[in-house]
Amino acid sequence: MDQFLTLYPSCEPFDHGFIERDGHQIYYEQCGNPAGKPAVFLHGGPGGGGSTQVRRFFNPEIYRIVIFDQRGCGRSTPHGLLENNTTWDLVKDIEELKKMLKISKWLVFGGSWGSTLSLAYSQTYPNSVSEMVLRGIFMLREKELSWFYQYGASNIYPEAWQYFLEPIQEEDRGDLISAYHKIFNGVDEDKKLKAAIAWSRWEGSTSSLAYKPEMADSFSDPKFALAFALIENHYFVNKGFLEHENQLIESGIDTIRSIPTIIVQGRYDMVCPMTTAWELSQNWPEAKLVVAPSSGHTAFEKEITHELIKATDLFGLNV
Ligand code: STX
């Protein structure tokens, strides 16, 4: 590929605000064309928050872009709050936001945990979704959590892994998600913060195909790391609050089969290995799977950005 599509120019929100639910103030913003095609961006983690960069995956002349920070993270408050914070709470928030903005259907765009949430949302409210663009597919199944937090990715990034192991005592390393959970629910705030940074930095160190120190550093920011680590760990200990682990990838597919969907997956995604995207597409051949042949996890890999923008441009032709 010679010519890559790149991010659209930066744009400023024409509207922003908060919705209040169950003790959470949930931040949202709208950018682009107020009369354009509605799209909602679902960020990753869970606990990652939105950013000004993610607006740029959409043509601002075509799209009315809605971005919101999921409960407890980003600009939503209280920061890191885990009460009333489940997949199904977030699904309801999305639908509530859509109703409040008087949108009848929207394109749903989500990567990583955002892809999980996109499937949970679309399977709950199939009539609310016009199209989907999904990236770096993550279904929170045991084998996926174990690959990233116990044994797998550890073999590819041993030096980053060493740092991830550091806060956990030798005898507790047989179940690292639980060991971190104990620290996050303990009373030692200093230990909690150090562990949150180690947890978060692991993901920042493994998200791009070529290690980017600035990405590892940005994930180590204490405020970001605390919400990111606590919320991710809370969702993972609870297995995504799913009834069974194949709920979204198998039994739920019939509900959304006819929604036009493009799945973009990096071949060398170390956070969410390609098997999951492959299994999803085997169960859902109507969705188009696009493999970025030399990319890792993040949406900001050159090939992945290209494919995502190609997808939003294509769906942007649908009115
Ligand atoms: N978490 C994968 C995920 O959803 C296991 C994710 N990884 N990085 C992110 O999200 C952000 C870029 C949003 C921080």
Coordinates of C-alpha atoms and ligand atoms in Angstrom, one line a residue:
M1 CA 0.0 0.0 0.0
D2 CA 1.6 3.3 -1.0
Q3 CA -0.9 5.8 0.1
F4 CA -2.4 5.6 3.6
L5 CA -5.4 7.5 4.7
T6 CA -4.6 9.5 7.7
L7 CA -6.6 11.1 10.6
Y8 CA -9.0 13.9 9.7
P9 CA -8.0 17.4 11.0
S10 CA -8.6 18.2 14.6
C11 CA -12.1 19.6 15.4
E12 CA -13.6 21.2 18.5
P13 CA -16.9 20.1 20.1
F14 CA -20.0 22.1 19.2
D15 CA -21.6 20.8 22.3
H16 CA -20.6 19.0 25.5
G17 CA -22.2 18.2 28.9
F18 CA -22.8 15.5 31.5
I19 CA -25.6 13.0 32.1
E20 CA -26.2 12.0 35.6
R21 CA -27.0 8.4 36.5
D22 CA -26.6 6.2 39.6
G23 CA -24.1 8.6 41.2
H24 CA -22.0 9.0 38.1
Q25 CA -21.6 12.2 36.0
I26 CA -21.0 11.0 32.5
Y27 CA -19.2 13.3 30.2
Y28 CA -20.1 13.5 26.5
E29 CA -19.3 15.8 23.6
Q30 CA -20.4 16.3 20.0
C31 CA -18.1 17.3 17.1
G32 CA -18.3 17.6 13.4
N33 CA -21.5 18.4 11.5
P34 CA -24.6 18.9 13.8
A35 CA -26.8 17.8 10.9
G36 CA -24.5 15.0 9.8
K37 CA -24.8 11.2 10.1
P38 CA -24.7 10.2 13.8
A39 CA -21.8 8.1 15.1
V40 CA -20.8 7.1 18.6
F41 CA -17.3 6.3 19.6
L42 CA -16.8 3.7 22.4
H43 CA -13.4 3.8 24.0
G44 CA -11.3 1.0 25.3
G45 CA -10.1 -0.3 28.6
P46 CA -12.6 -0.4 30.2
G47 CA -11.4 2.7 31.9
G48 CA -9.4 4.3 29.1
G49 CA -11.5 7.4 28.5
G50 CA -12.0 9.3 25.3
S51 CA -9.4 11.7 23.8
T52 CA -9.3 14.5 21.4
Q53 CA -7.6 12.3 18.8
V54 CA -10.4 9.9 18.4
R55 CA -12.6 12.6 16.8
R56 CA -10.3 12.4 13.9
F57 CA -11.4 8.9 12.7
F58 CA -14.5 10.6 11.2
N59 CA -15.0 13.1 8.4
P60 CA -16.3 16.1 10.3
E61 CA -18.3 17.4 7.4
I62 CA -20.2 14.1 7.1
Y63 CA -20.5 12.9 10.7
R64 CA -22.1 14.1 13.8
I65 CA -19.6 12.5 16.1
V66 CA -20.6 11.7 19.7
I67 CA -17.8 10.7 22.2
F68 CA -18.4 9.9 25.8
D69 CA -16.3 8.9 28.7
Q70 CA -17.6 5.7 30.3
R71 CA -18.4 5.6 34.0
G72 CA -15.5 6.5 36.3
C73 CA -13.0 7.5 33.7
G74 CA -11.7 10.3 31.4
R75 CA -13.7 13.4 32.2
S76 CA -16.5 11.5 33.9
T77 CA -16.7 11.7 37.7
P78 CA -16.2 10.4 40.4
H79 CA -12.9 9.2 38.9
G80 CA -12.4 5.5 39.3
L81 CA -15.8 4.8 40.9
L82 CA -16.6 1.1 40.6
E83 CA -20.1 1.1 42.2
N84 CA -22.9 0.8 39.6
N85 CA -20.3 0.2 37.0
T86 CA -21.0 -2.8 34.8
T87 CA -21.2 -3.6 31.1
W88 CA -25.0 -3.4 31.3
D89 CA -24.9 0.0 33.0
L90 CA -22.7 1.3 30.1
V91 CA -25.1 -0.2 27.6
K92 CA -28.0 1.7 29.2
D93 CA -25.9 4.9 29.2
I94 CA -25.3 4.7 25.5
E95 CA -29.0 4.2 24.8
E96 CA -29.9 7.0 27.2
L97 CA -27.4 9.4 25.6
K98 CA -28.8 8.5 22.1
K99 CA -32.4 9.3 23.3
M100 CA -31.3 12.5 24.9
L101 CA -29.6 13.7 21.7
K102 CA -32.7 12.7 19.7
I103 CA -30.8 10.3 17.5
S104 CA -32.8 7.4 16.2
K105 CA -29.9 5.2 14.8
W106 CA -26.1 5.7 14.9
L107 CA -23.0 4.1 13.6
V108 CA -21.2 2.4 16.5
F109 CA -17.4 2.6 16.4
G110 CA -15.4 0.7 19.0
G111 CA -11.9 -0.8 19.4
S112 CA -10.7 -3.3 21.9
W113 CA -13.0 -3.1 25.0
G114 CA -14.9 -0.7 22.8
S115 CA -15.6 -3.7 20.4
T116 CA -16.9 -5.7 23.4
L117 CA -19.2 -2.9 24.4
S118 CA -20.3 -2.3 20.8
L119 CA -21.4 -6.0 20.6
A120 CA -23.1 -5.8 24.0
Y121 CA -24.9 -2.6 23.0
S122 CA -25.9 -3.7 19.5
Q123 CA -27.2 -7.1 20.8
T124 CA -29.3 -5.3 23.4
Y125 CA -30.6 -2.5 21.1
P126 CA -30.1 -3.8 17.5
N127 CA -32.6 -1.2 16.1
S128 CA -30.4 1.6 17.4
V129 CA -27.4 0.7 15.2
S130 CA -27.0 1.6 11.6
E131 CA -23.5 0.2 11.0
M132 CA -20.5 -0.9 13.1
V133 CA -16.8 -0.4 12.8
L134 CA -15.0 -2.7 15.2
R135 CA -11.2 -3.0 15.8
G136 CA -8.9 -5.2 17.9
I137 CA -11.6 -7.6 18.9
F138 CA -11.8 -8.4 22.6
M139 CA -14.4 -10.7 24.2
L140 CA -13.1 -11.0 27.8
R141 CA -13.0 -14.8 27.5
E142 CA -10.8 -16.7 29.9
K143 CA -8.2 -17.5 27.2
E144 CA -7.9 -13.8 26.2
L145 CA -7.5 -12.6 29.8
S146 CA -5.0 -15.4 30.5
W147 CA -3.0 -14.6 27.3
F148 CA -2.5 -11.0 28.3
Y149 CA -2.4 -11.1 32.1
Q150 CA -1.0 -14.5 32.9
Y151 CA 1.0 -16.3 30.2
G152 CA 1.4 -15.5 26.5
A153 CA 2.2 -11.8 25.7
S154 CA 4.7 -12.2 28.6
N155 CA 6.9 -14.2 26.1
I156 CA 7.0 -11.4 23.6
Y157 CA 7.7 -8.5 25.9
P158 CA 9.7 -10.1 28.8
E159 CA 11.2 -6.8 29.9
A160 CA 7.8 -5.1 30.2
W161 CA 6.4 -8.2 31.8
Q162 CA 9.1 -8.1 34.5
Y163 CA 7.8 -4.6 35.5
F164 CA 4.2 -5.9 35.5
L165 CA 5.2 -8.7 37.9
E166 CA 7.1 -6.4 40.3
P167 CA 4.2 -5.3 42.6
I168 CA 3.1 -9.0 43.1
Q169 CA 4.8 -11.3 45.5
E170 CA 6.3 -14.5 44.1
E171 CA 3.7 -16.8 45.9
D172 CA 0.7 -14.8 44.4
R173 CA 1.8 -14.9 40.8
G174 CA -0.3 -17.9 39.9
D175 CA -3.3 -15.7 39.4
L176 CA -2.1 -12.2 38.6
I177 CA -5.6 -10.6 38.0
S178 CA -6.7 -11.7 41.5
A179 CA -3.4 -10.6 43.1
Y180 CA -3.8 -7.1 41.6
H181 CA -7.5 -7.2 42.7
K182 CA -6.4 -7.7 46.3
I183 CA -4.0 -4.7 46.1
F184 CA -6.7 -2.5 44.4
N185 CA -9.2 -3.3 47.1
G186 CA -6.7 -2.9 50.0
V187 CA -6.0 0.1 52.2
D188 CA -2.4 0.9 51.2
E189 CA -2.9 3.9 48.8
D190 CA 0.7 4.1 47.9
K191 CA 0.9 0.4 47.0
K192 CA -2.4 0.8 45.1
L193 CA -1.0 3.6 42.9
K194 CA 2.2 1.9 42.2
A195 CA 0.4 -1.3 41.2
A196 CA -2.0 0.7 39.0
I197 CA 0.9 2.3 37.2
A198 CA 2.5 -1.1 36.6
W199 CA -0.8 -2.6 35.4
S200 CA -1.5 0.3 33.0
R201 CA 2.1 0.5 31.8
W202 CA 2.0 -3.1 30.7
E203 CA -0.8 -2.3 28.2
G204 CA 1.0 0.8 27.1
S205 CA 4.1 -1.2 26.4
T206 CA 2.4 -3.8 24.3
S207 CA -0.2 -1.9 22.3
S208 CA 1.9 -0.9 19.3
L209 CA 3.9 -3.4 17.2
A210 CA 7.1 -1.5 17.7
Y211 CA 7.5 -0.5 21.4
K212 CA 6.8 3.2 21.8
P213 CA 8.3 4.6 25.1
E214 CA 6.0 7.6 24.9
M215 CA 3.0 5.4 24.9
A216 CA 4.2 3.4 27.9
D217 CA 4.8 6.7 29.6
S218 CA 1.4 8.2 28.9
F219 CA -0.2 5.0 30.3
S220 CA 1.9 5.6 33.4
D221 CA 0.3 8.9 34.2
P222 CA -1.0 8.4 37.8
K223 CA -4.5 9.8 37.3
F224 CA -5.1 7.9 34.0
A225 CA -3.5 4.7 35.4
L226 CA -5.6 4.6 38.6
A227 CA -9.0 4.7 36.8
F228 CA -7.7 2.5 34.0
A229 CA -6.3 -0.2 36.2
L230 CA -9.1 -0.3 38.8
I231 CA -11.8 -0.3 36.2
E232 CA -10.2 -2.9 33.9
N233 CA -9.4 -5.2 36.9
H234 CA -13.0 -4.8 38.2
Y235 CA -14.5 -5.8 34.8
F236 CA -12.0 -8.7 34.4
V237 CA -12.5 -10.2 37.9
N238 CA -16.2 -10.1 37.0
K239 CA -15.7 -11.6 33.5
G240 CA -17.3 -8.6 31.9
F241 CA -20.6 -9.2 33.7
L242 CA -21.5 -11.7 30.9
E243 CA -23.9 -14.6 31.5
H244 CA -21.4 -16.9 29.9
E245 CA -18.2 -16.3 28.2
N246 CA -19.4 -16.9 24.6
Q247 CA -22.4 -14.7 25.0
L248 CA -21.3 -11.9 22.7
I249 CA -19.3 -13.9 20.1
E250 CA -21.8 -16.9 19.6
S251 CA -25.3 -16.7 21.0
G252 CA -25.7 -12.9 20.5
I253 CA -24.7 -12.8 16.8
D254 CA -28.1 -13.7 15.3
T255 CA -29.5 -10.5 16.7
I256 CA -27.1 -8.3 14.8
R257 CA -26.3 -10.4 11.8
S258 CA -27.7 -8.0 9.3
I259 CA -26.1 -4.8 10.6
P260 CA -23.4 -3.8 8.1
T261 CA -20.1 -4.3 10.0
I262 CA -16.4 -3.9 9.2
I263 CA -13.9 -5.6 11.6
V264 CA -10.3 -4.3 11.5
Q265 CA -7.7 -6.4 13.1
G266 CA -3.9 -6.2 13.4
R267 CA -2.3 -9.5 12.6
Y268 CA 0.3 -8.9 15.4
D269 CA -2.0 -7.6 18.0
M270 CA -0.5 -8.6 21.3
V271 CA -3.2 -7.3 23.6
C272 CA -6.2 -8.8 21.7
P273 CA -4.7 -11.6 19.5
M274 CA -6.3 -12.1 16.1
T275 CA -7.9 -15.5 17.0
T276 CA -10.8 -13.6 18.6
A277 CA -11.5 -11.5 15.5
W278 CA -11.2 -14.7 13.4
E279 CA -13.6 -16.6 15.6
L280 CA -16.1 -13.7 15.6
S281 CA -15.9 -13.6 11.8
Q282 CA -16.4 -17.4 11.5
N283 CA -19.6 -17.0 13.5
W284 CA -20.6 -13.9 11.5
P285 CA -19.5 -14.2 7.9
E286 CA -21.8 -11.3 6.9
A287 CA -19.4 -8.9 8.7
K288 CA -16.3 -8.0 6.7
L289 CA -13.0 -8.9 8.4
V290 CA -10.0 -6.7 7.3
V291 CA -6.6 -7.8 8.5
A292 CA -3.9 -5.2 8.8
P293 CA -0.9 -7.4 7.9
S294 CA 1.9 -5.6 9.8
S295 CA 0.1 -4.0 12.8
G296 CA -0.3 -4.4 16.5
H297 CA -3.2 -3.3 18.7
T298 CA -3.6 0.4 18.7
A299 CA -5.9 2.3 16.4
F300 CA -3.0 4.7 15.7
E301 CA -1.0 2.1 13.8
K302 CA -0.7 3.4 10.2
E303 CA -2.5 0.5 8.5
I304 CA -5.2 0.3 11.1
T305 CA -5.9 4.1 11.0
H306 CA -6.1 3.7 7.2
E307 CA -8.6 0.8 7.4
L308 CA -10.7 2.5 10.1
I309 CA -11.0 5.7 8.0
K310 CA -11.7 3.7 4.9
A311 CA -14.6 2.1 6.8
T312 CA -16.1 5.4 8.2
D313 CA -15.7 7.0 4.7
L314 CA -17.6 4.1 3.1
F315 CA -20.4 4.0 5.7
G316 CA -20.5 7.8 5.4
L317 CA -22.0 7.3 2.0
N318 CA -25.1 5.8 3.6
V319 CA -27.6 8.4 4.7
Ligands
STX1 N1 -7.8 -3.7 27.3 C1 -7.8 -3.4 26.0 C2 -8.4 -2.1 25.6 O1 -9.6 -2.0 25.5 C3 -7.4 -5.0 27.8 C4 -7.5 -1.0 25.5 N2 -6.3 -1.0 25.4 N3 -5.8 0.3 25.4 C5 -6.9 1.1 25.5 O2 -8.0 0.3 25.6 C6 -6.9 2.6 25.5 C7 -6.1 3.1 24.3 C8 -8.3 3.2 25.4 C9 -6.2 3.1 26.7

